[in-house]
PDB file of C-alpha atoms in Angstrom:
ATOM      1  CA  MET A  17      38.003 -49.412  -3.731  1.00 57.00           C
ATOM      2  CA  PHE A  18      36.382 -47.089  -5.774  1.00 51.00           C
ATOM      3  CA  GLN A  19      32.457 -48.260  -4.134  1.00 55.00           C
ATOM      4  CA  LYS A  20      34.139 -46.730  -1.362  1.00 54.00           C
ATOM      5  CA  LEU A  21      34.808 -43.921  -3.118  1.00 51.00           C
ATOM      6  CA  LYS A  22      31.211 -44.328  -4.905  1.00 51.00           C
ATOM      7  CA  LYS A  23      29.936 -44.254  -1.767  1.00 53.00           C
ATOM      8  CA  CYS A  24      31.600 -41.213   0.155  1.00 48.00           C
ATOM      9  CA  ILE A  25      30.438 -39.144  -2.585  1.00 50.00           C
ATOM     10  CA  MET A  26      26.687 -40.425  -2.601  1.00 54.00           C
ATOM     11  CA  VAL A  27      26.240 -39.495   1.694  1.00 45.00           C
ATOM     12  CA  ALA A  28      27.737 -35.961   0.664  1.00 50.00           C
ATOM     13  CA  VAL A  29      25.881 -35.189  -2.367  1.00 44.00           C
ATOM     14  CA  THR A  30      23.163 -36.193  -0.159  1.00 48.00           C
ATOM     15  CA  GLY A  31      23.681 -33.984   2.445  1.00 48.00           C
ATOM     16  CA  VAL A  32      24.167 -30.964   0.953  1.00 44.00           C
ATOM     17  CA  VAL A  33      20.822 -31.115  -1.051  1.00 42.00           C
ATOM     18  CA  LEU A  34      19.178 -32.054   3.064  1.00 41.00           C
ATOM     19  CA  THR A  35      21.243 -28.416   3.788  1.00 43.00           C
ATOM     20  CA  ALA A  36      19.795 -27.145   1.442  1.00 41.00           C
ATOM     21  CA  SER A  37      16.137 -28.100   1.761  1.00 42.00           C
ATOM     22  CA  LEU A  38      15.862 -26.789   5.248  1.00 37.00           C
ATOM     23  CA  THR A  39      17.747 -23.950   4.339  1.00 39.00           C
ATOM     24  CA  ALA A  40      15.460 -22.797   1.951  1.00 40.00           C
ATOM     25  CA  GLY A  41      12.068 -24.593   4.359  1.00 39.00           C
ATOM     26  CA  ALA A  42      14.133 -21.934   7.321  1.00 37.00           C
ATOM     27  CA  LEU A  43      13.410 -18.989   4.651  1.00 43.00           C
ATOM     28  CA  ALA A  44       9.967 -20.010   3.645  1.00 46.00           C
ATOM     29  CA  ALA A  45       7.781 -17.492   5.277  1.00 77.00           C
ATOM     30  CA  ASN A  46       3.326 -16.903   5.024  1.00 86.00           C
ATOM     31  CA  VAL A  47       1.730 -13.601   5.317  1.00 84.00           C
ATOM     32  CA  THR A  48      -2.331 -12.865   6.472  1.00 87.00           C
ATOM     33  CA  ALA A  49      -3.410  -9.714   5.765  1.00 82.00           C
ATOM     34  CA  THR A  50      -4.655  -7.198   8.203  1.00 81.00           C
ATOM     35  CA  ALA A  51      -7.248  -5.854   6.074  1.00 75.00           C
ATOM     36  CA  SER A  52      -9.179  -6.566   2.852  1.00 75.00           C
ATOM     37  CA  VAL A  53      -6.393  -4.542   0.600  1.00 80.00           C
ATOM     38  CA  ASN A  54      -5.807  -5.012  -3.106  1.00 83.00           C
ATOM     39  CA  VAL A  55      -3.478  -6.835  -4.957  1.00 86.00           C
ATOM     40  CA  ARG A  56      -1.526  -5.567  -7.714  1.00 86.00           C
ATOM     41  CA  ALA A  57       0.180  -6.224 -10.756  1.00 89.00           C
ATOM     42  CA  GLY A  58       3.163  -4.562 -10.002  1.00 88.00           C
ATOM     43  CA  ALA A  59       4.697  -2.846  -7.084  1.00 85.00           C
ATOM     44  CA  GLY A  60       2.593   0.619  -6.860  1.00 81.00           C
ATOM     45  CA  ASN A  61      -0.548   1.944  -6.633  1.00 77.00           C
ATOM     46  CA  ASN A  62      -0.814   3.048 -10.370  1.00 75.00           C
ATOM     47  CA  TYR A  63      -1.191  -1.193 -11.044  1.00 83.00           C
ATOM     48  CA  LYS A  64      -4.253  -2.653 -12.016  1.00 83.00           C
ATOM     49  CA  VAL A  65      -5.645  -4.597  -9.175  1.00 83.00           C
ATOM     50  CA  VAL A  66      -5.327  -7.902 -10.228  1.00 85.00           C
ATOM     51  CA  THR A  67      -7.070  -9.888  -7.463  1.00 86.00           C
ATOM     52  CA  VAL A  68      -7.516  -8.789  -3.508  1.00 82.00           C
ATOM     53  CA  LEU A  69      -6.360 -10.012  -0.223  1.00 81.00           C
ATOM     54  CA  LYS A  70      -9.682 -10.449   2.387  1.00 81.00           C
ATOM     55  CA  GLN A  71      -8.741  -9.487   6.033  1.00 77.00           C
ATOM     56  CA  GLY A  72      -7.226 -12.786   7.439  1.00 82.00           C
ATOM     57  CA  GLN A  73      -6.228 -14.341   4.554  1.00 85.00           C
ATOM     58  CA  THR A  74      -2.901 -15.854   4.604  1.00 87.00           C
ATOM     59  CA  VAL A  75      -0.895 -16.543   1.694  1.00 85.00           C
ATOM     60  CA  SER A  76       2.803 -17.087   0.282  1.00 85.00           C
ATOM     61  CA  THR A  77       5.347 -14.306  -0.661  1.00 87.00           C
ATOM     62  CA  SER A  78       8.418 -14.596  -3.087  1.00 83.00           C
ATOM     63  CA  GLY A  79       9.777 -11.203  -2.805  1.00 83.00           C
ATOM     64  CA  SER A  80      10.000  -7.887  -2.093  1.00 83.00           C
ATOM     65  CA  SER A  81      10.297  -3.991  -4.000  1.00 84.00           C
ATOM     66  CA  GLY A  82      10.444  -1.009  -1.590  1.00 82.00           C
ATOM     67  CA  ASN A  83       7.297  -1.034   0.715  1.00 82.00           C
ATOM     68  CA  TRP A  84       5.386  -3.830  -1.882  1.00 82.00           C
ATOM     69  CA  THR A  85       5.817  -7.621  -1.456  1.00 88.00           C
ATOM     70  CA  LYS A  86       5.060  -9.944  -3.991  1.00 89.00           C
ATOM     71  CA  VAL A  87       2.437 -12.748  -3.059  1.00 87.00           C
ATOM     72  CA  THR A  88       0.631 -15.431  -4.403  1.00 89.00           C
ATOM     73  CA  ALA A  89      -2.842 -15.174  -3.478  1.00 86.00           C
ATOM     74  CA  ASN A  90      -6.610 -16.231  -5.158  1.00 86.00           C
ATOM     75  CA  GLY A  91      -4.560 -17.507  -8.048  1.00 86.00           C
ATOM     76  CA  LYS A  92      -2.363 -14.767  -8.848  1.00 87.00           C
ATOM     77  CA  THR A  93       0.783 -13.180  -8.647  1.00 90.00           C
ATOM     78  CA  GLY A  94       1.474  -9.614  -7.953  1.00 89.00           C
ATOM     79  CA  TYR A  95       2.018  -6.968  -5.170  1.00 87.00           C
ATOM     80  CA  VAL A  96       0.056  -6.030  -2.024  1.00 85.00           C
ATOM     81  CA  TYR A  97       1.108  -3.193   0.575  1.00 83.00           C
ATOM     82  CA  SER A  98       3.467  -3.983   3.340  1.00 83.00           C
ATOM     83  CA  LYS A  99       1.552  -2.142   5.949  1.00 80.00           C
ATOM     84  CA  TYR A 100      -0.859  -4.056   5.313  1.00 80.00           C
ATOM     85  CA  LEU A 101       0.382  -7.334   6.029  1.00 85.00           C
ATOM     86  CA  SER A 102       2.149  -9.219   9.069  1.00 82.00           C
ATOM     87  CA  SER A 103       4.191 -12.130   8.504  1.00 64.00           C
ATOM     88  CA  SER A 104       6.029 -15.226   9.967  1.00 51.00           C
ATOM     89  CA  VAL A 105       8.940 -16.840   9.235  1.00 42.00           C
ATOM     90  CA  SER A 106       9.423 -19.789  10.723  1.00 38.00           C
ATOM     91  CA  GLY A 107       6.337 -19.367  13.441  1.00 40.00           C
ATOM     92  CA  SER A 108       7.175 -16.421  14.801  1.00 41.00           C
ATOM     93  CA  SER A 109       5.154 -13.345  13.529  1.00 42.00           C
ATOM     94  CA  THR A 110       5.995  -9.196  12.918  1.00 43.00           C
ATOM     95  CA  THR A 111       3.739  -6.884  11.042  1.00 43.00           C
ATOM     96  CA  ALA A 112       5.593  -5.432   7.830  1.00 43.00           C
ATOM     97  CA  SER A 113       7.132  -2.305   8.282  1.00 37.00           C
ATOM     98  CA  SER A 114       6.334   0.136   5.694  1.00 37.00           C
ATOM     99  CA  LYS A 115       6.517   4.332   5.159  1.00 35.00           C
ATOM    100  CA  PRO A 116       5.006   6.586   3.286  1.00 39.00           C
ATOM    101  CA  THR A 117       6.044   6.558  -0.411  1.00 39.00           C
ATOM    102  CA  ALA A 118       5.656  10.744  -1.221  1.00 42.00           C
ATOM    103  CA  VAL A 119       4.201  13.345   0.779  1.00 41.00           C
ATOM    104  CA  SER A 120       4.216  12.867   4.485  1.00 38.00           C
ATOM    105  CA  ALA A 121       0.906  12.052   6.394  1.00 38.00           C
ATOM    106  CA  SER A 122      -0.358  13.702   8.910  1.00 40.00           C
ATOM    107  CA  SER A 123      -1.608  10.461  10.861  1.00 41.00           C
ATOM    108  CA  SER A 124      -1.513   6.898   9.959  1.00 40.00           C
ATOM    109  CA  SER A 125      -2.346   5.854  13.338  1.00 41.00           C
ATOM    110  CA  SER A 126      -5.614   4.529  12.635  1.00 41.00           C
ATOM    111  CA  SER A 127      -6.214   1.222  12.813  1.00 43.00           C
ATOM    112  CA  SER A 128      -7.479  -1.101   8.821  1.00 47.00           C
ATOM    113  CA  SER A 129     -10.284  -2.898  10.261  1.00 52.00           C
ATOM    114  CA  SER A 130     -11.788   0.933  11.368  1.00 72.00           C
ATOM    115  CA  LYS A 131     -11.730   2.076   7.759  1.00 83.00           C
ATOM    116  CA  ARG A 132     -14.698   1.950   5.456  1.00 89.00           C
ATOM    117  CA  TYR A 133     -12.532   0.965   1.650  1.00 93.00           C
ATOM    118  CA  MET A 134     -13.591   3.963  -0.789  1.00 93.00           C
ATOM    119  CA  GLY A 135     -11.866   2.394  -3.784  1.00 94.00           C
ATOM    120  CA  ASN A 136      -9.135   3.478  -6.414  1.00 96.00           C
ATOM    121  CA  PHE A 137      -9.269   7.324  -6.988  1.00 96.00           C
ATOM    122  CA  LYS A 138      -7.358   9.484  -8.725  1.00 95.00           C
ATOM    123  CA  LEU A 139      -4.542  11.663  -7.057  1.00 96.00           C
ATOM    124  CA  THR A 140      -3.875  15.114  -8.175  1.00 96.00           C
ATOM    125  CA  PHE A 141      -1.929  17.940  -6.208  1.00 96.00           C
ATOM    126  CA  TYR A 142      -2.465  21.751  -6.302  1.00 94.00           C
ATOM    127  CA  ALA A 143      -1.112  24.998  -3.938  1.00 94.00           C
ATOM    128  CA  GLY A 144      -1.197  28.558  -3.185  1.00 87.00           C
ATOM    129  CA  ASP A 145      -5.295  28.603  -2.159  1.00 81.00           C
ATOM    130  CA  SER A 146      -5.132  31.104   0.732  1.00 84.00           C
ATOM    131  CA  THR A 147      -9.113  29.928   1.970  1.00 90.00           C
ATOM    132  CA  THR A 148     -11.089  26.816   0.869  1.00 93.00           C
ATOM    133  CA  ALA A 149     -14.604  26.795   0.351  1.00 92.00           C
ATOM    134  CA  SER A 150     -14.843  25.552   3.612  1.00 92.00           C
ATOM    135  CA  GLY A 151     -13.483  28.919   4.594  1.00 93.00           C
ATOM    136  CA  ARG A 152     -10.564  26.696   6.422  1.00 92.00           C
ATOM    137  CA  SER A 153      -7.225  28.176   5.868  1.00 94.00           C
ATOM    138  CA  PRO A 154      -5.373  24.965   3.595  1.00 94.00           C
ATOM    139  CA  ARG A 155      -2.596  22.541   5.152  1.00 94.00           C
ATOM    140  CA  VAL A 156      -0.364  21.034   3.773  1.00 93.00           C
ATOM    141  CA  ASN A 157      -0.443  17.374   5.132  1.00 93.00           C
ATOM    142  CA  HIS A 158      -4.158  17.907   5.951  1.00 95.00           C
ATOM    143  CA  THR A 159      -6.184  19.599   3.426  1.00 96.00           C
ATOM    144  CA  ILE A 160      -7.660  17.662   0.027  1.00 97.00           C
ATOM    145  CA  ALA A 161     -10.472  19.215  -2.551  1.00 96.00           C
ATOM    146  CA  ALA A 162     -12.991  15.986  -3.470  1.00 97.00           C
ATOM    147  CA  ASP A 163     -16.166  14.944  -4.812  1.00 96.00           C
ATOM    148  CA  THR A 164     -18.543  15.997  -1.783  1.00 95.00           C
ATOM    149  CA  SER A 165     -21.091  13.509  -2.649  1.00 95.00           C
ATOM    150  CA  ILE A 166     -18.923  11.451  -2.690  1.00 94.00           C
ATOM    151  CA  LEU A 167     -16.598  12.131   0.561  1.00 96.00           C
ATOM    152  CA  PRO A 168     -18.568  14.979   2.126  1.00 95.00           C
ATOM    153  CA  MET A 169     -16.958  18.460   4.011  1.00 96.00           C
ATOM    154  CA  TYR A 170     -15.217  17.529   6.389  1.00 95.00           C
ATOM    155  CA  THR A 171     -14.436  13.655   6.581  1.00 95.00           C
ATOM    156  CA  GLN A 172     -11.162  12.343   6.937  1.00 95.00           C
ATOM    157  CA  VAL A 173      -9.900  10.021   4.516  1.00 95.00           C
ATOM    158  CA  TYR A 174      -6.633   7.339   4.274  1.00 95.00           C
ATOM    159  CA  ILE A 175      -4.713   7.191   1.274  1.00 94.00           C
ATOM    160  CA  GLU A 176      -2.459   4.239   1.284  1.00 92.00           C
ATOM    161  CA  GLY A 177       0.574   5.548   1.028  1.00 90.00           C
ATOM    162  CA  TRP A 178       0.257   9.024   1.623  1.00 91.00           C
ATOM    163  CA  GLY A 179      -1.578   9.767   5.036  1.00 92.00           C
ATOM    164  CA  THR A 180      -4.629  10.857   6.633  1.00 94.00           C
ATOM    165  CA  TYR A 181      -6.222  14.145   5.497  1.00 96.00           C
ATOM    166  CA  THR A 182      -9.397  15.814   5.962  1.00 96.00           C
ATOM    167  CA  VAL A 183     -12.130  16.562   3.114  1.00 96.00           C
ATOM    168  CA  GLU A 184     -11.806  20.514   3.215  1.00 96.00           C
ATOM    169  CA  ASP A 185     -12.330  21.782  -0.001  1.00 95.00           C
ATOM    170  CA  ARG A 186     -14.127  21.153  -3.384  1.00 93.00           C
ATOM    171  CA  GLY A 187     -13.587  22.151  -6.873  1.00 88.00           C
ATOM    172  CA  GLY A 188     -15.927  22.098 -10.341  1.00 88.00           C
ATOM    173  CA  ALA A 189     -12.857  19.774 -11.812  1.00 89.00           C
ATOM    174  CA  ILE A 190     -12.784  17.547  -9.081  1.00 93.00           C
ATOM    175  CA  LYS A 191     -15.239  14.668  -9.118  1.00 94.00           C
ATOM    176  CA  GLY A 192     -15.759  11.757  -8.761  1.00 95.00           C
ATOM    177  CA  LYS A 193     -13.410   9.615  -7.183  1.00 96.00           C
ATOM    178  CA  LYS A 194     -10.252  12.354  -7.678  1.00 97.00           C
ATOM    179  CA  ILE A 195      -9.326  13.753  -4.306  1.00 97.00           C
ATOM    180  CA  ASP A 196      -6.530  17.109  -4.828  1.00 96.00           C
ATOM    181  CA  ILE A 197      -4.055  17.184  -2.115  1.00 96.00           C
ATOM    182  CA  PHE A 198      -3.005  20.874  -0.956  1.00 96.00           C
ATOM    183  CA  VAL A 199       1.183  20.899  -1.134  1.00 94.00           C
ATOM    184  CA  SER A 200       3.450  23.710  -0.466  1.00 93.00           C
ATOM    185  CA  SER A 201       4.094  25.201  -4.156  1.00 93.00           C
ATOM    186  CA  ASN A 202       3.012  24.888  -8.016  1.00 93.00           C
ATOM    187  CA  ALA A 203       6.915  23.452  -7.999  1.00 93.00           C
ATOM    188  CA  VAL A 204       5.746  20.378  -5.972  1.00 93.00           C
ATOM    189  CA  ALA A 205       2.393  20.198  -7.509  1.00 93.00           C
ATOM    190  CA  ARG A 206       4.327  19.593 -11.292  1.00 94.00           C
ATOM    191  CA  LYS A 207       6.750  17.464  -9.279  1.00 94.00           C
ATOM    192  CA  TYR A 208       4.190  14.555  -8.550  1.00 93.00           C
ATOM    193  CA  GLY A 209       1.967  15.406 -10.994  1.00 94.00           C
ATOM    194  CA  VAL A 210      -0.741  12.428 -11.190  1.00 95.00           C
ATOM    195  CA  LYS A 211      -0.857   9.331  -8.765  1.00 94.00           C
ATOM    196  CA  TYR A 212      -3.315   6.697  -7.962  1.00 95.00           C
ATOM    197  CA  ALA A 213      -4.365   5.578  -4.213  1.00 94.00           C
ATOM    198  CA  ASP A 214      -7.407   3.232  -2.234  1.00 95.00           C
ATOM    199  CA  VAL A 215      -9.090   5.302  -0.137  1.00 95.00           C
ATOM    200  CA  TYR A 216     -10.576   4.673   3.547  1.00 95.00           C
ATOM    201  CA  ILE A 217     -12.849   7.057   5.687  1.00 94.00           C
ATOM    202  CA  VAL A 218     -11.236   6.711   8.479  1.00 90.00           C
ATOM    203  CA  LYS A 219     -14.664   9.460  10.068  1.00 74.00           C
TER     204      LYS A 219
END
């Protein structure tokens, strides 16, 4: 009697373990980078870069936080902006969805493969100007000021997590890897403060 009971228990436990293993396998996911992209220590552009995913590199995921996916790559664990990942679960592939985390962009439709990475830039925000250094009137979600020795006037850039903007202004304090984004008011500028983001030249 006890032998039969023991055997039944062992069969039941084995079934539970097997079911758990199959479930875990079904949920396991790999992601592939659709462009060269930074892996950061935390879920945000202000965290330091711990490694870089090369375009086409496939890595495993272990969770997500907002628009960021947690991955393990090159022996490092960190977060990648989900827009630049294509995920596959149980053999089916889908592109990870994302949305801007702050100012809505005028355009973000350019493919990642056509962008040239310029580095991680400091972002500040300004308002109130009626005319830019280019002679154009500044526009929200369009105009930025930059160091024109790095990003020439009228260059279109993609700011990760923000969108596509055009260099139409410059300033004495805008030197090196710094971008000043035109916003609707000084209150909005104060609200955003200082941010950091990866910047790519679109054209």
